[in-house]
Amino acid sequence: MRWSRNRGQGRHKALPLRHNKWQRASTAASPVQQRSLGRKPFNQKSGRGWKSGWDGQAQGTAPTGRMDRWLLMLTCCLVAIGILMVYSSSHLLSSRLYDGYSYRYLRIHIIACSIGLIGMLVVSYLPYRIYTLYANFFLILGFVGLLLVFVPFLGTGVQGAEGGRFNRWIRIGNSPVNIQPVEFAKIALVIHVANFVSRNPQRVKSFLNGVLPNVLILAAAFGLVASQPDFGSAFLLALTVCIVLFIGGIRIMHAVALAGAGGGLLGLLIIRDPYRLQRFSDYFAMLKSPDATNYQLTHSLSALEWGGLFGAGIDSSVMKIVRLPYPHTDFIFAVLGEEFGFLGTAGVTMLFMLFVWRGVHIARYASDLFGSLLATGITTLIGLQAFINIGVVTGILPTKGITLPFISYGGSSILFSLLGVGILLNVSRFSSFLAEK
Amino acid sequence: MKNNSHLSIPRLVLTLIVLQVGFLLLLGKLFNVQIAGDGTSRESAGHMLSSNRLSKVKRGKILDRHGAVLGLSRHRLAVYADPKYMKADPKAVARKLAPVLGASEAELLAQLTRKSKQFVWLKKGLDYELHDEVRTLQKDIRGLGYVVEQQRSYPKGSLASHVIGHINAENKGEGIEYQYNDYLLSTQAGGGQLHTNAAGAAPIDLLKNGDSTEDYGYSVILTLDEYIQYIAEKELAAACQKWQAPRGTVIVLASQTAEILALANYPSYDLNTADSSDEAKRNLGVWLAYEPGSIFKIVASSAALNEGIMNSDSSVFCENGRFRLMKGRVIRDVSPKGWLTLEEVLHKSSNIGMIKIVRQIGPQLFSDYIEKYGFGRKTGVDLPYEHSGNLYTVKHWDMNSLGAVPFGQGILVTPLQMVNALNVIATGGKLLRPYITREIRDHSRTVIKKMYPIEVQQVLRPEIAAQMKEILVGVVEGGSGRRAQVEGYRVAGKTGTAQKAEIGKGYTGKETMSFMGFLPAEAPVVSIIVMLDEPKGARFSGQIAGPLFKAVATQTMQYLKQTEFSVFSASLAE
């Protein structure tokens, strides 16, 4: 780690400047922030460079300087499984659509993973408190992105059934690269809420000054995402923001009111949209009698069941050939289940459980409230997304177009998930865990 | 944690717990689906791409002994679309597809615009002739695809349905389709080399180029005769309906070779729809174990003759219709008799006389002969799920069972075992192994495998077999089997009425009625067993099974006479 030492010294010099900037940025210098700002000079003996410089704190929260190896390992495992499964589930589709070239999806996926992993490492060295400076900028950027999908020249709309359009992607120039801005918006919103709460933890106790502004922003984002329409992501976004607010300490009464309002809105949205209503009535019919499932679910369950305990073996999925819709994105977990059986599906599920545990652990021992909330938000985003995806595939939840983090094919999803992990890793660098022991 | 005092740790822990419980729920559901699954969704969703339907190998044919096709596979095209990838205007696509697929434009358009479904079948079961056109279309239109499927088709509908059987995606099934699956899918000399991977899934290059006409599986040529099978099924169904019997069986064996010429079960089902219950799909002829009743009396009588303990004139005293065994059990005869000869015991079907005969030969010798006749073990016929019957009472003799087995109660046999045992008398004392497949040939008609009659063992001396034959002719001509007489032929046969025991209830008055015999007695050509389970309205099998036997035998002999018995070229010498 020689290079990090050199860098560390460079960063150390820049420290006072940024330090001031933060103080300016914060409206009222809370005790939390004052404590969280490192004052101890760079520790020459430790040799751990800038990490020590940023973290050595007067109050005794000695930094570990090390990122959370567990989280890194789990992420790499999931990404590796993802690459394997994306190839296994997409090569037939690719060869069908691109004249026998079976590596197209794999190639794009590997490129996305590589960029994502590099980005993750870079971000993991980027002190997370920097985001407090750019929180508003990110938020605006996120909203712009969400709006851009509706712009005719930029947005890549897909003509849907019954005349509807799916506006989920932004095209970059004439290149084949499409970006799904909702992935960025999710993280931007989490950063914003975490920043908002941690700036003045007392403020969220008040409804008007604390809860309402966040709820309004959330409502705006929710509305934009839901009108793409991407109901799954909108739901995920709302749930995550609510959890961050909840951890951030809003009053229980407010939380209950929020949940009630959310539930009411959800019901309204479902009832007003016949297509969605159909899915939900399918879902409840299915709960009553498992035979009355829809096409996708029938086949994903069939694939899972076919897998049994050990699975049919790699690349032996029959369902992926034509039966499963989107075998490499939304239903990749079903292919996993067919090829690797219960061992595979339970393994991946447990990897996500460990991931959530590790994420919450990082949040618990983060060096300040902002770090905690940021870590909670990102962990919840990824964990919930995995939960929803697996829930859809196994029929616990109604069908939604949502990918499995790290594993599904999809550049934006994998990239921003990995960047999110980068932020988590950085939070873990500042962890007070060792100090407490 | 002074620096992070605003973090609510209980709330954080609560969130963690909720998330983890959610994941545990998923694990539970996964366990349910993948391990504890009850198989319903697999069956109903039908994991529809079964190894057979997607196999590169075109499954072989199933033919009767003269080459009539009983089952064959056809290639069919199934065209689907993926609307997400379809960039072209759905209307234009529909217009282009409609004439080729033979579907209306409106229908196709409706499918193509169903974005929410993400995968839609446009047309299934398309003629394979359209392959080139469909392939051209597929290259032109992004998001259009097709698969070559195999459709198993049975031109004769329900004919020989239990023999032909079926096979499902998990390679489980019944009949020839199951028994000879490896051959039907094999193209290699030596058999067994299948073009599927470990999971039985389709080869993956199938979708790259949809054509796969080069590989044909072997054809299985049965010993069944389409017409005799038809007669047997028709007459059996008529009799079962007339006597309200819920099930029944007719088996026609070629006497000298033990080839199965017909194996009919009632109820039957249509192979093309195959939507009946599993019970209706069972091949009762080899699967149903029943108490044979008096039909079993040939075993003890022939044993007594063969061992020289009795001759056909030896007499036993029949106690005037009432015979008290140990434990107070009383055996009755339908018509009380005094002294009867062995021949008369069979003619009158006297139970008491039979017990007396078995007492003379002794339990050990009797059970030896039961096993010599092939009871208690599988006959070795090439059909799956053969029942071996049950000789529990024979292996654990007590005076009670010894009192019942001689006249065929208290043991379980299958109809095939029974008719094959009778066939011993028709072949001059030899027990043969019945079989149902003559040959297996590859696509160019080269014989891959040929079956020959196999002699299991000599059970009776030829002269004793001839003596038994004459006794059995007497049964039909002057005894209980009068209604089974066939005009122009001497028939040797035996009736059987067996009470049915039900678990926990004992004998409840339900009966199994059967008749078996062979003809012509001088030079036996066919051996036939007919069996009706729980018929209503008649007391003795002579009234029910006799006429059914007669109907099947008469028509079979007419048919064989017209074809000059040419079907029986195969003999033991061959």
XYZ file of N, CA, C and O in Angstrom, chain B residues 350-448:
396
model
N -64.587 -78.141 -7.961
C -64.859 -78.398 -6.547
C -63.709 -77.930 -5.673
O -62.557 -78.364 -5.822
N -64.010 -77.055 -4.759
C -62.971 -76.541 -3.859
C -62.500 -77.618 -2.891
O -61.314 -77.759 -2.613
N -63.453 -78.380 -2.381
C -63.100 -79.415 -1.411
C -62.218 -80.478 -2.064
O -61.206 -80.901 -1.511
N -62.586 -80.840 -3.291
C -61.781 -81.808 -4.009
C -60.353 -81.331 -4.192
O -59.382 -82.086 -4.077
N -60.225 -80.035 -4.459
C -58.898 -79.454 -4.680
C -58.046 -79.519 -3.414
O -56.854 -79.813 -3.464
N -58.705 -79.271 -2.268
C -57.970 -79.333 -1.001
C -57.487 -80.764 -0.757
O -56.343 -80.987 -0.352
N -58.333 -81.715 -1.082
C -57.956 -83.116 -0.894
C -56.753 -83.472 -1.773
O -55.842 -84.181 -1.359
N -56.765 -82.934 -2.995
C -55.645 -83.217 -3.908
C -54.350 -82.643 -3.356
O -53.313 -83.293 -3.328
N -54.446 -81.393 -2.887
C -53.234 -80.762 -2.349
C -52.750 -81.512 -1.106
O -51.547 -81.652 -0.883
N -53.672 -82.035 -0.323
C -53.246 -82.808 0.850
C -52.478 -84.057 0.418
O -51.593 -84.515 1.131
N -52.843 -84.584 -0.733
C -52.123 -85.763 -1.200
C -50.711 -85.426 -1.674
O -49.778 -86.158 -1.421
N -50.588 -84.277 -2.378
C -49.229 -83.961 -2.871
C -48.386 -83.280 -1.804
O -47.165 -83.284 -1.876
N -49.009 -82.687 -0.817
C -48.250 -82.082 0.279
C -47.880 -80.642 -0.010
O -47.702 -80.253 -1.172
N -47.775 -79.836 1.036
C -47.529 -78.402 0.858
C -46.216 -78.093 0.161
O -46.137 -77.178 -0.652
N -45.165 -78.864 0.457
C -43.854 -78.537 -0.123
C -43.884 -78.668 -1.640
O -43.489 -77.752 -2.365
N -44.397 -79.792 -2.099
C -44.449 -80.025 -3.535
C -45.378 -78.989 -4.198
O -45.086 -78.474 -5.277
N -46.471 -78.705 -3.521
C -47.419 -77.730 -4.066
C -46.753 -76.363 -4.249
O -46.834 -75.749 -5.321
N -46.039 -75.922 -3.216
C -45.411 -74.602 -3.361
C -44.284 -74.639 -4.388
O -44.044 -73.659 -5.090
N -43.609 -75.792 -4.511
C -42.604 -75.904 -5.575
C -43.246 -75.656 -6.937
O -42.703 -74.939 -7.778
N -44.408 -76.253 -7.154
C -45.058 -76.107 -8.456
C -45.580 -74.685 -8.665
O -45.562 -74.175 -9.787
N -46.061 -74.086 -7.591
C -46.518 -72.691 -7.733
C -45.376 -71.838 -8.265
O -45.534 -71.021 -9.173
N -44.180 -72.080 -7.721
C -43.048 -71.289 -8.187
C -42.583 -71.716 -9.575
O -42.166 -70.887 -10.378
N -42.684 -72.999 -9.852
C -42.297 -73.485 -11.184
C -43.162 -72.827 -12.269
O -42.700 -72.546 -13.363
N -44.417 -72.636 -11.956
C -45.319 -72.004 -12.925
C -45.041 -70.506 -13.074
O -45.668 -69.824 -13.872
N -44.143 -69.983 -12.270
C -43.738 -68.585 -12.447
C -44.491 -67.619 -11.555
O -44.379 -66.399 -11.741
N -45.244 -68.111 -10.590
C -45.933 -67.175 -9.704
C -44.967 -66.646 -8.649
O -43.979 -67.288 -8.321
N -45.280 -65.482 -8.161
C -44.466 -64.904 -7.095
C -43.225 -64.199 -7.608
O -42.449 -63.654 -6.840
N -43.007 -64.202 -8.897
C -41.899 -63.412 -9.454
C -42.350 -62.833 -10.785
O -43.320 -63.304 -11.388
N -41.638 -61.806 -11.225
C -42.025 -61.163 -12.470
C -41.821 -62.112 -13.637
O -40.872 -62.895 -13.628
N -42.716 -62.005 -14.604
C -42.568 -62.890 -15.751
C -41.375 -62.477 -16.602
O -40.874 -63.256 -17.381
N -40.947 -61.224 -16.459
C -39.830 -60.743 -17.262
C -40.275 -60.105 -18.562
O -39.466 -59.836 -19.437
N -41.575 -59.844 -18.689
C -42.059 -59.181 -19.890
C -41.454 -57.781 -19.958
O -41.150 -57.173 -18.930
N -41.231 -57.289 -21.169
C -40.566 -55.994 -21.306
C -41.553 -54.844 -21.204
O -41.694 -54.030 -22.108
N -42.269 -54.801 -20.118
C -43.143 -53.674 -19.793
C -42.786 -53.199 -18.390
O -42.413 -54.029 -17.544
N -42.881 -51.901 -18.163
C -42.481 -51.406 -16.848
C -43.530 -51.701 -15.783
O -44.683 -51.978 -16.092
N -43.101 -51.594 -14.545
C -43.982 -51.705 -13.378
C -44.720 -53.028 -13.329
O -45.909 -53.076 -13.032
N -44.044 -54.096 -13.662
C -44.703 -55.382 -13.557
C -44.784 -55.773 -12.091
O -43.835 -55.582 -11.330
N -45.924 -56.304 -11.707
C -46.109 -56.748 -10.332
C -45.650 -58.193 -10.247
O -45.860 -58.970 -11.169
N -45.020 -58.539 -9.141
C -44.566 -59.924 -9.029
C -45.607 -60.801 -8.352
O -45.396 -61.983 -8.173
N -46.716 -60.224 -7.954
C -47.704 -61.011 -7.217
C -47.257 -61.173 -5.775
O -46.292 -60.543 -5.336
N -47.971 -62.032 -5.037
C -47.622 -62.192 -3.632
C -47.918 -63.610 -3.192
O -49.036 -64.083 -3.287
N -46.857 -64.278 -2.746
C -47.026 -65.658 -2.291
C -46.827 -65.753 -0.790
O -46.364 -66.770 -0.283
N -47.158 -64.717 -0.074
C -46.888 -64.706 1.360
C -47.453 -65.955 2.036
O -46.776 -66.620 2.815
N -48.709 -66.276 1.689
C -49.350 -67.408 2.362
C -48.678 -68.724 2.019
O -48.649 -69.643 2.825
N -48.117 -68.800 0.818
C -47.455 -70.043 0.423
C -46.157 -70.220 1.204
O -45.791 -71.318 1.609
N -45.490 -69.096 1.427
C -44.216 -69.167 2.146
C -44.441 -69.382 3.642
O -43.555 -69.798 4.349
N -45.593 -69.002 4.121
C -45.898 -69.168 5.549
C -47.173 -69.990 5.683
O -48.201 -69.501 6.129
N -47.064 -71.229 5.283
C -48.247 -72.108 5.310
C -48.842 -72.205 6.693
O -48.156 -72.381 7.676
N -50.132 -72.120 6.778
C -50.800 -72.692 7.930
C -52.012 -73.439 7.393
O -52.262 -73.425 6.183
N -52.732 -74.088 8.218
C -53.815 -74.899 7.687
C -54.887 -74.039 7.023
O -55.565 -74.489 6.108
N -54.992 -72.820 7.498
C -55.975 -71.928 6.905
C -55.632 -71.588 5.458
O -56.451 -71.714 4.548
N -54.392 -71.145 5.256
C -54.031 -70.752 3.898
C -53.917 -71.990 3.014
O -54.269 -71.961 1.843
N -53.446 -73.062 3.614
C -53.371 -74.286 2.831
C -54.770 -74.699 2.380
O -54.948 -75.327 1.362
N -55.727 -74.285 3.142
C -57.092 -74.598 2.769
C -57.636 -73.709 1.667
O -58.647 -74.018 1.062
N -57.004 -72.553 1.389
C -57.569 -71.615 0.423
C -56.769 -71.533 -0.868
O -57.337 -71.364 -1.951
N -55.449 -71.647 -0.760
C -54.607 -71.457 -1.943
C -54.926 -72.447 -3.064
O -54.926 -72.065 -4.229
N -55.228 -73.714 -2.760
C -55.486 -74.657 -3.864
C -56.547 -74.158 -4.832
O -56.451 -74.418 -6.030
N -57.535 -73.461 -4.340
C -58.512 -72.931 -5.289
C -58.350 -71.421 -5.507
O -59.282 -70.722 -5.868
N -57.126 -70.944 -5.291
C -56.779 -69.615 -5.789
C -57.198 -68.451 -4.933
O -57.326 -67.334 -5.406
N -57.428 -68.716 -3.628
C -57.664 -67.577 -2.738
C -56.443 -67.425 -1.841
O -55.743 -68.401 -1.555
N -56.209 -66.234 -1.373
C -55.121 -66.016 -0.427
C -53.758 -65.844 -1.067
O -52.750 -65.759 -0.383
N -53.699 -65.817 -2.386
C -52.447 -65.445 -3.034
C -52.770 -64.411 -4.109
O -53.919 -64.259 -4.514
N -51.752 -63.688 -4.522
C -51.977 -62.647 -5.519
C -51.157 -62.955 -6.771
O -49.966 -63.273 -6.668
N -51.805 -62.858 -7.906
C -51.107 -63.062 -9.177
C -51.543 -61.959 -10.130
O -52.528 -61.268 -9.881
N -50.807 -61.806 -11.221
C -51.241 -60.853 -12.240
C -51.879 -61.634 -13.388
O -51.592 -62.826 -13.567
N -52.742 -60.981 -14.170
C -53.351 -61.674 -15.311
C -52.298 -62.264 -16.246
O -52.486 -63.373 -16.758
N -51.186 -61.540 -16.440
C -50.170 -62.048 -17.358
C -49.528 -63.323 -16.795
O -49.307 -64.288 -17.532
N -49.251 -63.332 -15.502
C -48.696 -64.546 -14.891
C -49.648 -65.714 -15.086
O -49.237 -66.831 -15.386
N -50.917 -65.422 -14.923
C -51.925 -66.463 -14.974
C -52.015 -67.065 -16.366
O -51.981 -68.290 -16.535
N -52.087 -66.205 -17.371
C -52.236 -66.733 -18.731
C -50.936 -67.407 -19.163
O -50.938 -68.392 -19.895
N -49.828 -66.907 -18.673
C -48.563 -67.521 -19.020
C -48.442 -68.896 -18.369
O -47.849 -69.814 -18.941
N -49.028 -69.058 -17.184
C -49.025 -70.365 -16.534
C -49.888 -71.349 -17.313
O -49.512 -72.507 -17.529
N -51.035 -70.873 -17.763
C -51.897 -71.735 -18.575
C -51.170 -72.154 -19.843
O -51.293 -73.283 -20.317
N -50.392 -71.213 -20.356
C -49.697 -71.452 -21.606
C -48.724 -72.631 -21.496
O -48.358 -73.233 -22.489
N -48.309 -72.942 -20.271
C -47.436 -74.099 -20.053
C -48.098 -75.358 -20.627
O -47.452 -76.178 -21.261
N -49.403 -75.459 -20.413
C -50.113 -76.636 -20.904
C -50.196 -76.594 -22.426
O -50.065 -77.617 -23.093
N -50.355 -75.384 -22.976
C -50.458 -75.254 -24.427
C -49.144 -75.557 -25.124
O -49.118 -76.010 -26.264
N -48.019 -75.292 -24.472
C -46.722 -75.497 -25.121
C -46.173 -76.899 -24.869
O -45.033 -77.180 -25.214
N -46.932 -77.743 -24.245
C -46.421 -79.069 -23.959
C -45.518 -79.079 -22.742
O -44.544 -79.827 -22.688
N -45.799 -78.214 -21.784
C -45.098 -78.303 -20.506
C -44.001 -77.283 -20.292
O -43.366 -77.251 -19.242
N -43.762 -76.410 -21.261
C -42.673 -75.439 -21.126
C -43.204 -74.092 -20.631
O -44.205 -73.592 -21.134
N -42.509 -73.509 -19.666
C -42.833 -72.139 -19.266
C -41.975 -71.195 -20.090
O -40.748 -71.309 -20.098
N -42.611 -70.282 -20.811
C -41.878 -69.318 -21.641
C -41.906 -67.948 -20.979
O -42.732 -67.685 -20.107
N -41.006 -67.110 -21.428
C -41.060 -65.723 -20.948
C -41.854 -64.890 -21.948
O -41.462 -64.795 -23.113
N -42.970 -64.299 -21.526
C -43.746 -63.501 -22.471
C -42.985 -62.229 -22.864
O -42.174 -61.715 -22.086
N -43.218 -61.773 -24.067
C -42.576 -60.520 -24.492
C -43.471 -59.762 -25.440
O -44.391 -60.318 -26.029
N -43.210 -58.492 -25.585
C -44.107 -57.620 -26.332
C -43.391 -56.841 -27.426
O -43.994 -56.112 -28.194
N -42.064 -56.967 -27.500
C -41.310 -56.268 -28.536
C -40.634 -57.282 -29.432
O -39.900 -58.149 -28.961
N -40.897 -57.188 -30.720
C -40.276 -58.110 -31.677
C -38.882 -57.648 -32.043
O -37.928 -58.398 -31.970
N -38.828 -56.391 -32.438
C -37.562 -55.905 -32.994
C -37.388 -54.432 -32.666
O -38.367 -53.725 -32.435
N -36.145 -54.024 -32.722
C -35.860 -52.599 -32.699
C -35.025 -52.310 -33.933
O -34.029 -52.995 -34.198
N -35.477 -51.355 -34.699
C -34.773 -51.054 -35.945
C -34.385 -49.584 -35.977
O -35.055 -48.759 -35.377
N -33.323 -49.302 -36.719
C -32.963 -47.893 -36.854
C -33.711 -47.289 -38.041
O -34.553 -47.942 -38.663
N -33.384 -46.050 -38.364
C -34.164 -45.330 -39.361
C -34.077 -45.980 -40.738
O -35.001 -45.928 -41.530
N -32.951 -46.625 -41.003
C -32.808 -47.270 -42.313
C -33.281 -48.725 -42.262
O -32.936 -49.522 -43.109
N -34.022 -49.060 -41.257
C -34.664 -50.361 -41.085
C -33.694 -51.482 -40.791
O -34.031 -52.654 -40.902
N -32.475 -51.164 -40.473
C -31.550 -52.207 -40.048
C -31.960 -52.666 -38.655
O -32.262 -51.843 -37.792
N -31.960 -53.978 -38.474
C -32.380 -54.498 -37.173
C -31.277 -54.263 -36.143
O -30.121 -54.644 -36.352
N -31.629 -53.604 -35.078
C -30.671 -53.318 -34.015
C -30.731 -54.420 -32.961
O -29.744 -54.850 -32.417
